[in-house]
Coordinates of C-alpha atoms in Angstrom, one line a residue:
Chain A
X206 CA 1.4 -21.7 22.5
X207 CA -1.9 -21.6 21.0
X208 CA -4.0 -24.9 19.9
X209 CA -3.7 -25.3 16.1
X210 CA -6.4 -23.5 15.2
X211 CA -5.8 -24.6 11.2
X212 CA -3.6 -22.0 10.1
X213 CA -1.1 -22.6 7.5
X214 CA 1.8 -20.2 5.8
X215 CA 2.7 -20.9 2.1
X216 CA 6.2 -18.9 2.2
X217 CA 9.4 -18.8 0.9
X218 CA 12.5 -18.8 3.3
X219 CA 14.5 -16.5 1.3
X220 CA 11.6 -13.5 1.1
X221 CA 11.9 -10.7 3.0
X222 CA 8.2 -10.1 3.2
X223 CA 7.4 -13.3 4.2
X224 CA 9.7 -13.3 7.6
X225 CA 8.1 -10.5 9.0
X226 CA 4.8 -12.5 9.2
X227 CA 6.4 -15.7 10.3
X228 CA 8.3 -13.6 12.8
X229 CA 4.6 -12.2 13.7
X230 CA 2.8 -15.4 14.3
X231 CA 5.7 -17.0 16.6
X232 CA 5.4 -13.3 18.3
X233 CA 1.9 -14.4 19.1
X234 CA 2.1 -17.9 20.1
X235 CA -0.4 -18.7 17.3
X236 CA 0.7 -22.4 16.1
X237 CA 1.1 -23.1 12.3
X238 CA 1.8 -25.1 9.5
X239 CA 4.8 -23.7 7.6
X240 CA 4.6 -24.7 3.8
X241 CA 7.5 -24.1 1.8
X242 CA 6.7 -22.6 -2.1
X243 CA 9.1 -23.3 -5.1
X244 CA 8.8 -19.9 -6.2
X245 CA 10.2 -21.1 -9.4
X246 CA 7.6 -23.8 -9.8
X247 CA 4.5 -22.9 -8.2
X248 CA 2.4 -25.1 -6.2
X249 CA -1.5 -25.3 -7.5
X250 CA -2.0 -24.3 -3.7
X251 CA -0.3 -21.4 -3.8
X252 CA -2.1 -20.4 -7.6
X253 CA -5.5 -21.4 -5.8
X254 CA -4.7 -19.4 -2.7
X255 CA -3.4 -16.4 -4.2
X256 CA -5.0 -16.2 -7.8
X257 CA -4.7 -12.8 -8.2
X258 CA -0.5 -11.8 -7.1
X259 CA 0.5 -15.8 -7.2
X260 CA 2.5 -14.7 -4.8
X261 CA 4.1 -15.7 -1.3
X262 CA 3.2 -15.0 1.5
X263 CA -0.2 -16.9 1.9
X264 CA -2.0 -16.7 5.3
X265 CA -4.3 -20.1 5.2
X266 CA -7.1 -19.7 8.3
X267 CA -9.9 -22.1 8.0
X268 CA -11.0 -21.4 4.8
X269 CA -10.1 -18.0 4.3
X270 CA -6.8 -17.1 2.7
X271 CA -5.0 -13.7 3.1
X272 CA -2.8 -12.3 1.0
X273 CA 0.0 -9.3 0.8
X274 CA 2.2 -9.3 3.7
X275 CA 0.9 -6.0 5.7
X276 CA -2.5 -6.8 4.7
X277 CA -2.1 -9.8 7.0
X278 CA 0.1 -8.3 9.5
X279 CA -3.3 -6.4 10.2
X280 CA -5.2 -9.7 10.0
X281 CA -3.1 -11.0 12.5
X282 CA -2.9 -8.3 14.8
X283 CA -7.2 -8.1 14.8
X284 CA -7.5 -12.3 14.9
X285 CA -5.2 -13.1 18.1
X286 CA -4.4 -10.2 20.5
X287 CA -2.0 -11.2 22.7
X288 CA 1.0 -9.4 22.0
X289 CA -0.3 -6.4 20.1
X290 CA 1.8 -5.2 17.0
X291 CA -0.2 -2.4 16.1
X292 CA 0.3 0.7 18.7
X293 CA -3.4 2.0 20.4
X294 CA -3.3 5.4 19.0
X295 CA -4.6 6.3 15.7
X296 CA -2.1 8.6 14.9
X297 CA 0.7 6.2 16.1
X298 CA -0.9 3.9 13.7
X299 CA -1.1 6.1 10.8
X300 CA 2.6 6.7 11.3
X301 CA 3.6 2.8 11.3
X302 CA 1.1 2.3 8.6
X303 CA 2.9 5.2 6.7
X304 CA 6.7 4.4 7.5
X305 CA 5.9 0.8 6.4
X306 CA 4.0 1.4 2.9
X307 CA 7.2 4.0 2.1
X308 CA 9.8 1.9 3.1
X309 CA 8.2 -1.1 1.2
X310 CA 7.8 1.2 -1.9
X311 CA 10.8 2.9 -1.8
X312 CA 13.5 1.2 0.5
X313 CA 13.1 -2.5 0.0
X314 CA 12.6 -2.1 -3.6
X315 CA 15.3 0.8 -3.6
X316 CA 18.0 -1.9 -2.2
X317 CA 17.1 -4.6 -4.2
X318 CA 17.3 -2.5 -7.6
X319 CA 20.8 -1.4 -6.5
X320 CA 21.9 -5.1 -5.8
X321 CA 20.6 -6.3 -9.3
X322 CA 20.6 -3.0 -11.6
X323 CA 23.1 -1.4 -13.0
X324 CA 23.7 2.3 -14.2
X325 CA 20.9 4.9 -13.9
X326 CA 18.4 3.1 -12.8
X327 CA 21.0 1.9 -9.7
X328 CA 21.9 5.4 -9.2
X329 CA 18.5 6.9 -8.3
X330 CA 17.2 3.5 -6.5
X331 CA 20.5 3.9 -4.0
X332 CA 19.8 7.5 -3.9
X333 CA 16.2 6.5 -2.6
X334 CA 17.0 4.0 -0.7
X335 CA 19.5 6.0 1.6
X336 CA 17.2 9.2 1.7
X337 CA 14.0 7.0 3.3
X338 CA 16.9 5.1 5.5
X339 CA 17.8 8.7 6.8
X340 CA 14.7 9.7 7.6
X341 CA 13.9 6.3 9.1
X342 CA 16.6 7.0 11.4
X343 CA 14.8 10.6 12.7
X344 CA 11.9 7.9 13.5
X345 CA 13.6 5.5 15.7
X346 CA 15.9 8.1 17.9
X347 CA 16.3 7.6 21.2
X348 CA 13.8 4.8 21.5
X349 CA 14.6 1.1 21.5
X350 CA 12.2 -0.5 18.9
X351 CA 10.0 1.5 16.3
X352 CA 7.1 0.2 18.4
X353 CA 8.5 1.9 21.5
X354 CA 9.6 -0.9 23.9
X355 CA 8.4 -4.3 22.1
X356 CA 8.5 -4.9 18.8
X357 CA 5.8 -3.8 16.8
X358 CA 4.1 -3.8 13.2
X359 CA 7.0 -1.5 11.9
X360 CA 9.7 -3.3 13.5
X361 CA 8.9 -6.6 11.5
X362 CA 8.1 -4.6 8.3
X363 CA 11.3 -3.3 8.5
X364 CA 13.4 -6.7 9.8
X365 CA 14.7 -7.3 6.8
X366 CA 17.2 -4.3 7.2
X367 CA 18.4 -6.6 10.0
X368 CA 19.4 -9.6 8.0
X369 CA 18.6 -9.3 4.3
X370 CA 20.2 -6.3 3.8
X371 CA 23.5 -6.8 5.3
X372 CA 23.8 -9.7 2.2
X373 CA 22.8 -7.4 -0.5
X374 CA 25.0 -4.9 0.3
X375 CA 27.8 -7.5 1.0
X376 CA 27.4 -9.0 -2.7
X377 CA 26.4 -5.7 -4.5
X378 CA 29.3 -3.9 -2.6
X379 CA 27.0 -1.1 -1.8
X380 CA 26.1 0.7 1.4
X381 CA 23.0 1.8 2.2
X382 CA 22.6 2.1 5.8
X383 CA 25.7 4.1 6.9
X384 CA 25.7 3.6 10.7
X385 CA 27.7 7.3 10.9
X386 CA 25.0 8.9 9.5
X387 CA 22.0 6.5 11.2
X388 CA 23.5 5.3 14.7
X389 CA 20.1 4.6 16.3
X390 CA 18.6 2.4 13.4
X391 CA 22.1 0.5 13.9
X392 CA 21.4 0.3 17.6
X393 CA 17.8 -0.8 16.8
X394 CA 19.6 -3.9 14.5
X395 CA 21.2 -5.2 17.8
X396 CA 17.7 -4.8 19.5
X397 CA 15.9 -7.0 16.9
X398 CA 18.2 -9.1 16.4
X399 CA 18.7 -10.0 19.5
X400 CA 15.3 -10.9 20.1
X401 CA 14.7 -14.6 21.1
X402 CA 11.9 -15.1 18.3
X403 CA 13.7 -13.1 15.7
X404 CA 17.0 -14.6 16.2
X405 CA 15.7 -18.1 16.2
X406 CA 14.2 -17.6 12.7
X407 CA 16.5 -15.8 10.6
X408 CA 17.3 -16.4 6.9
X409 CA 20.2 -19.0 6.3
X410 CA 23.1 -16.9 4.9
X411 CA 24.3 -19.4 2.2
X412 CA 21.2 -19.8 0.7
X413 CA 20.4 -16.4 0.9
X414 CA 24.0 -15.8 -0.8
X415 CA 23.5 -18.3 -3.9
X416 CA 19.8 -17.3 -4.2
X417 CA 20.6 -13.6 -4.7
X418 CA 23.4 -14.5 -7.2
X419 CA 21.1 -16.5 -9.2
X420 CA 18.6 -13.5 -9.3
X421 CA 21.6 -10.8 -10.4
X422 CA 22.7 -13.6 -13.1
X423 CA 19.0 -13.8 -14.5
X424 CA 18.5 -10.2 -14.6
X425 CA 21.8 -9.5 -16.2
X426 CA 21.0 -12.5 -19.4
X427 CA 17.5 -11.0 -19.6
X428 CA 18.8 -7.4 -19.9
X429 CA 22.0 -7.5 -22.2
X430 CA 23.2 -4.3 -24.2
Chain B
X84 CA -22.4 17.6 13.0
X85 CA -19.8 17.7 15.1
X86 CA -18.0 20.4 16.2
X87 CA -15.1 21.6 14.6
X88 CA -12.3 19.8 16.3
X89 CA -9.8 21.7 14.2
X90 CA -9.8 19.3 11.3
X91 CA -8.0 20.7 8.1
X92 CA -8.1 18.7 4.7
X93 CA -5.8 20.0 2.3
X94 CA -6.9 18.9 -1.0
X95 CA -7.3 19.6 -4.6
X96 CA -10.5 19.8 -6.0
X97 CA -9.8 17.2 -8.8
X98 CA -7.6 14.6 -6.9
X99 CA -9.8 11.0 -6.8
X100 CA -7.6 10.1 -3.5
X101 CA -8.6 13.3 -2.3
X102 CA -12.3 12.6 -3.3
X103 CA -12.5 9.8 -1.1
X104 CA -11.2 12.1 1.9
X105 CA -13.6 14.5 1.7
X106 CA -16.5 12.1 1.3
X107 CA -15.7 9.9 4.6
X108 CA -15.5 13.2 6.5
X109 CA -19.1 14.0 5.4
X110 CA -20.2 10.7 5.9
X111 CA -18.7 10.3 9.3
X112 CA -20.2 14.1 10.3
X113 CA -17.3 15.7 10.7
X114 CA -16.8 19.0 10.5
X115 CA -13.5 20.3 8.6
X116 CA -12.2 23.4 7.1
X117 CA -11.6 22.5 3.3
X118 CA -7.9 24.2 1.8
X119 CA -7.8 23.7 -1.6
X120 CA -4.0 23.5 -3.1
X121 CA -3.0 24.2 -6.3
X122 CA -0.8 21.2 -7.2
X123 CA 1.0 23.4 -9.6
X124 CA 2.2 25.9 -7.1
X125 CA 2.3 24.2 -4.3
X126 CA 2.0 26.1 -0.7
X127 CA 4.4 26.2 2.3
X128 CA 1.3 24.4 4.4
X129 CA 1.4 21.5 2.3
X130 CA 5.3 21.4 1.9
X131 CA 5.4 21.4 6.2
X132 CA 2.1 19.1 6.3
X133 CA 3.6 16.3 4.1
X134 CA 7.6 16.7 3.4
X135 CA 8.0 13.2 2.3
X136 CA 5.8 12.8 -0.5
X137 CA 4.5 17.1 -0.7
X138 CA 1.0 16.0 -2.0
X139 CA -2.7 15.8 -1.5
X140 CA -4.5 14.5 0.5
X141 CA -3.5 15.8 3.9
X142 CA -5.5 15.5 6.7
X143 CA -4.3 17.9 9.9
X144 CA -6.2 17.6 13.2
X145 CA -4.9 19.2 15.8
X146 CA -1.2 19.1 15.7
X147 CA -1.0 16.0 13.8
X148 CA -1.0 15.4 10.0
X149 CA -1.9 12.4 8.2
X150 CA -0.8 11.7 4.4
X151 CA -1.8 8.7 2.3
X152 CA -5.0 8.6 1.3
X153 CA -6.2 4.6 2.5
X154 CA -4.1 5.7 5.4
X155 CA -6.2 8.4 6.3
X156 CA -9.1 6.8 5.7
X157 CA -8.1 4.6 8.6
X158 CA -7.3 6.8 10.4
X159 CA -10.7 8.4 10.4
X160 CA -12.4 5.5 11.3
X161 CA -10.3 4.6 14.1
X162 CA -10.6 8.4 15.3
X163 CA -14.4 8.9 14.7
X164 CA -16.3 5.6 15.7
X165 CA -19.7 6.8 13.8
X166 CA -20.8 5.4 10.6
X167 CA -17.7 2.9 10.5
X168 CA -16.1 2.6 7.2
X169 CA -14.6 -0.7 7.4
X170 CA -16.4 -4.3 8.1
X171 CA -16.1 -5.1 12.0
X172 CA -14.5 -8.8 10.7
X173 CA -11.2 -9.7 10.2
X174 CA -11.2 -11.0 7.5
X175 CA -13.5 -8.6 5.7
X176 CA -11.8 -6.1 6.7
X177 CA -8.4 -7.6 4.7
X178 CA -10.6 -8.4 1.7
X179 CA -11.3 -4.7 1.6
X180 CA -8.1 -3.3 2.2
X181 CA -6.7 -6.0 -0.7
X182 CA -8.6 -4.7 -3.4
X183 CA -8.2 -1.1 -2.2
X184 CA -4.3 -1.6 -2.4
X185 CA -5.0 -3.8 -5.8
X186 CA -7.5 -1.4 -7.4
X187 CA -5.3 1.8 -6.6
X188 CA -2.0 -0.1 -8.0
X189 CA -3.1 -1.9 -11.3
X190 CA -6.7 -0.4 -11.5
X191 CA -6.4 3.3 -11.1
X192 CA -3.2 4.0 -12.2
X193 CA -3.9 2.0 -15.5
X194 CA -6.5 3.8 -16.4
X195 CA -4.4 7.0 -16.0
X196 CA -1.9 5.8 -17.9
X197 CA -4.5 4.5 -20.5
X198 CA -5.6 8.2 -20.8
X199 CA -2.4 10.0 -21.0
X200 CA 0.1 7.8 -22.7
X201 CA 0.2 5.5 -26.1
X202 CA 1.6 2.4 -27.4
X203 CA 2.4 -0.4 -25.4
X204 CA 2.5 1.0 -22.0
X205 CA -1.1 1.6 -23.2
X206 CA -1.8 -1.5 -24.2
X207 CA -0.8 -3.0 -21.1
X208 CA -1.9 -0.7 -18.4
X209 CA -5.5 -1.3 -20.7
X210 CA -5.7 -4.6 -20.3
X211 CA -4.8 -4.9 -16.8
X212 CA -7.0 -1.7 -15.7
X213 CA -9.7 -4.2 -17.1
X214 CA -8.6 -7.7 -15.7
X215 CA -9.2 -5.6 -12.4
X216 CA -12.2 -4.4 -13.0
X217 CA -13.5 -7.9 -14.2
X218 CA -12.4 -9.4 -10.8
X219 CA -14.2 -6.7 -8.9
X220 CA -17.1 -7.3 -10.5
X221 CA -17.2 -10.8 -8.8
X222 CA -16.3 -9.1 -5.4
X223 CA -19.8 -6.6 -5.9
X224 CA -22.5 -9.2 -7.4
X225 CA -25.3 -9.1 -5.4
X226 CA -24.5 -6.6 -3.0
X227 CA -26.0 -2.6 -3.5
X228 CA -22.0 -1.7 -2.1
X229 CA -18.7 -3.2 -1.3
X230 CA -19.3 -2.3 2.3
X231 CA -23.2 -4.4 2.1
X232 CA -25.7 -2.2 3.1
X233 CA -24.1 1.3 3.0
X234 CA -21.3 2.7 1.7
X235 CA -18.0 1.6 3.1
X236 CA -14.0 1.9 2.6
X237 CA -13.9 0.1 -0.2
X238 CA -17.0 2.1 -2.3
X239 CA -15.2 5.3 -1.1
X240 CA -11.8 3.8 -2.5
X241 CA -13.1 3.0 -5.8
X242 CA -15.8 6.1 -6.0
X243 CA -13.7 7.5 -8.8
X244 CA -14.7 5.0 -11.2
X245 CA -18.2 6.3 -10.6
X246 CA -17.3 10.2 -11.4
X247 CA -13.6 10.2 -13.1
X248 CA -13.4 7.0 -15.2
X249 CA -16.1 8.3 -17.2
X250 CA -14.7 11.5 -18.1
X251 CA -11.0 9.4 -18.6
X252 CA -12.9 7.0 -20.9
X253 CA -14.6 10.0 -22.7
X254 CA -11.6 12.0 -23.4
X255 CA -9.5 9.2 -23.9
X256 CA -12.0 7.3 -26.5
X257 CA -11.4 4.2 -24.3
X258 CA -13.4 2.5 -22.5
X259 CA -12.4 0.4 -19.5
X260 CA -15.6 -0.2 -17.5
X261 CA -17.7 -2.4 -20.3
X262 CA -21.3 -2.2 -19.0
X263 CA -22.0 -6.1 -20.3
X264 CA -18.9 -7.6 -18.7
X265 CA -19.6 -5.9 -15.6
X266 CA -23.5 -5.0 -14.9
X267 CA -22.8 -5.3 -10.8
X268 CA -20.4 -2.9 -11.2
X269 CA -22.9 -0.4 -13.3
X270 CA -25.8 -0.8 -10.8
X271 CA -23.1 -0.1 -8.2
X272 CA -22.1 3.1 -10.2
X273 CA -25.6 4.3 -9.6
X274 CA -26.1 3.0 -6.4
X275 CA -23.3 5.3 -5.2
X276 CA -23.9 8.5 -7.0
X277 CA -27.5 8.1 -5.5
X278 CA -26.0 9.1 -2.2
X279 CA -27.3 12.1 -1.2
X280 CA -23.6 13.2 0.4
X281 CA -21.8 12.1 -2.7
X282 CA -24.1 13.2 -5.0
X283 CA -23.3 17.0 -3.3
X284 CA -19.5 16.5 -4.0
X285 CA -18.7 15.3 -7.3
X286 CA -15.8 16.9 -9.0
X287 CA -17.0 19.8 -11.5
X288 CA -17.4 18.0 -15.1
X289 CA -15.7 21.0 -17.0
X290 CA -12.8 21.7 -15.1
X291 CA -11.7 17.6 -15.3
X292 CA -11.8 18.2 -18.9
X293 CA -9.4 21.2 -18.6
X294 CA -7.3 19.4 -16.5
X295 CA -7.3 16.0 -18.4
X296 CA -6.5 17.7 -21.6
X297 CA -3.5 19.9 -19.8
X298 CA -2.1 16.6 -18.4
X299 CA -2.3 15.0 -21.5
X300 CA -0.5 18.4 -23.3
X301 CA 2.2 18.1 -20.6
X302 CA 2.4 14.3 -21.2
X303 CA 3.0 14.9 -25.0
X304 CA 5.3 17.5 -24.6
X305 CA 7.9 15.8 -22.5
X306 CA 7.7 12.3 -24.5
X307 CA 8.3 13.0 -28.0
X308 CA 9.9 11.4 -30.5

């Protein structure tokens, strides 16, 4: 491990986007504080770090504060390079870079709209969401990580297929990653998962469980009729 | 120049992603043959070039093709080292790509919507297309360009506020750069267009018009009532 070299994480255990930089600093060896947001009751940290989104995750180094999770996945991956996440090549990069701005847009926001919507707007989200999954899978064939043989920048983008996803669909009795139609991406699962960094820093299911209920039951009193 | 490296940018003529494309090519010296697509009818290149999303900008070099316009521009200055477009610094460089990301989500897309639709999706695109601009006003004070010295990622991100916003704003009666809540912004606006490579490739004033008021027709048409 690194010295402490001040760096702090304001995070939240339950988001999805904010694992896949936790999962990239331990990755690293870069030591951290790990501060844990109420994201029901922000922290004046948090508001001060973040102004703008007021969002988890926050990157704290030194003084300067980074926000939006593949923003600083990139930070991370130029400011300690051991273990690089990124691949070499520009085009392999482009093609991380591109995989992991659809799949943010359209397949982790696709899943979470079918586990909390309802009707149309559920329909066309799971649609989505399966489509990019599909495609994903035409990506990852016959290789053992996105990154090729380590886990790279796509791999964490996508790590919450691994163990977020699993819960939604469980709860929202929905299936969007068939493993008959996308074998490799459920090979890929096993890979990541069984990773010693990944696997020691997974989201607790039971929280994970009542949190998502508690989302579904606030969307459902906000949007009655 | 350099020599043609068989570099294709398939483009339309009055796409601001596109715009900013085209202008890092020319910065950077690279020589590229220009395709210009017509987004209405679109072609079997661009359809092959970019299946997941089939639009512009795509950059092809060689056998590879690039979509997304920030992506490519990344991708561009990873590929040709001259003139870099992004700040050598970590952390600069995530400042940039944050308000790139931020000013393409709230900024650029607001004032789109603040041109073509009404009512309160007006209002609050509006308000937020402003609130952005406000902030990047802070980011720009006492600096001739995002990038410093020369013109950078960032200016070439936000260039369309320099040659589309006003013709948005025109059209639209709205105005959502004000000139007294953001005079860093208006020297910046000159400042850019000064550029003898941009100045050279500025989207044609009359056909912008056309095109505004057809999007606005097709808008109206399909939201009646």
């Amino acid at each position: 491990m690194m010295g402490n070299q001040d760096v702090k994480l304001l995070n939240f255990l339950l988001s999805p986007v904010g694992r896949r930089v936790e999962w990239a600093l331990k990755l690293k060896g870069v030591e951290f504080d790990y501060i844990e947001e109420d994201i029901f009751n922000k922290s004046s940290l948090l508001l001060e770090m973040n102004p703008v989104h007021k969002k988890v995750p926050v990157l704290v180094h030194g003084q300067k504060s980074i926000a939006e999770s593949l923003i600083i996945l990139e930070y991370i991956d130029e400011t300690w390079k051991q273990y690089p996440l990124l691949p070499p090549d520009p085009y392999q990069r482009s093609r991380a870079r591109f995989w992991a701005k659809l799949s943010d847009e359209k397949l982790a926001l696709g899943s979470w709209i079918a586990l909390i919507k309802k009707g149309n707007e559920w329909e066309k989200a799971l649609k989505e969401a399966r489509e990019i999954m599909e495609k994903l899978e035409e990506d990852i064939k016959g290789k053992k990580f996105f990154g090729g043989d380590t886990i790279g920048y796509l791999d964490l983008t996508l790590g919450w297929i691994t163990c977020f996803l699993p819960i939604w669909e469980e709860i929202g009795s929905t299936q969007i990653l068939d493993p008959l139609k996308c074998p490799s991406i459920s090979s890929w699962k096993i890979n990541f998962l069984s990773h010693p960094i990944i696997k020691e820093c997974l989201p607790p299911r039971d929280e994970m469980i009542l949190y998502c209920h508690r989302r579904i039951k606030e969307y459902s009193s906000t949007h009655r009729g």
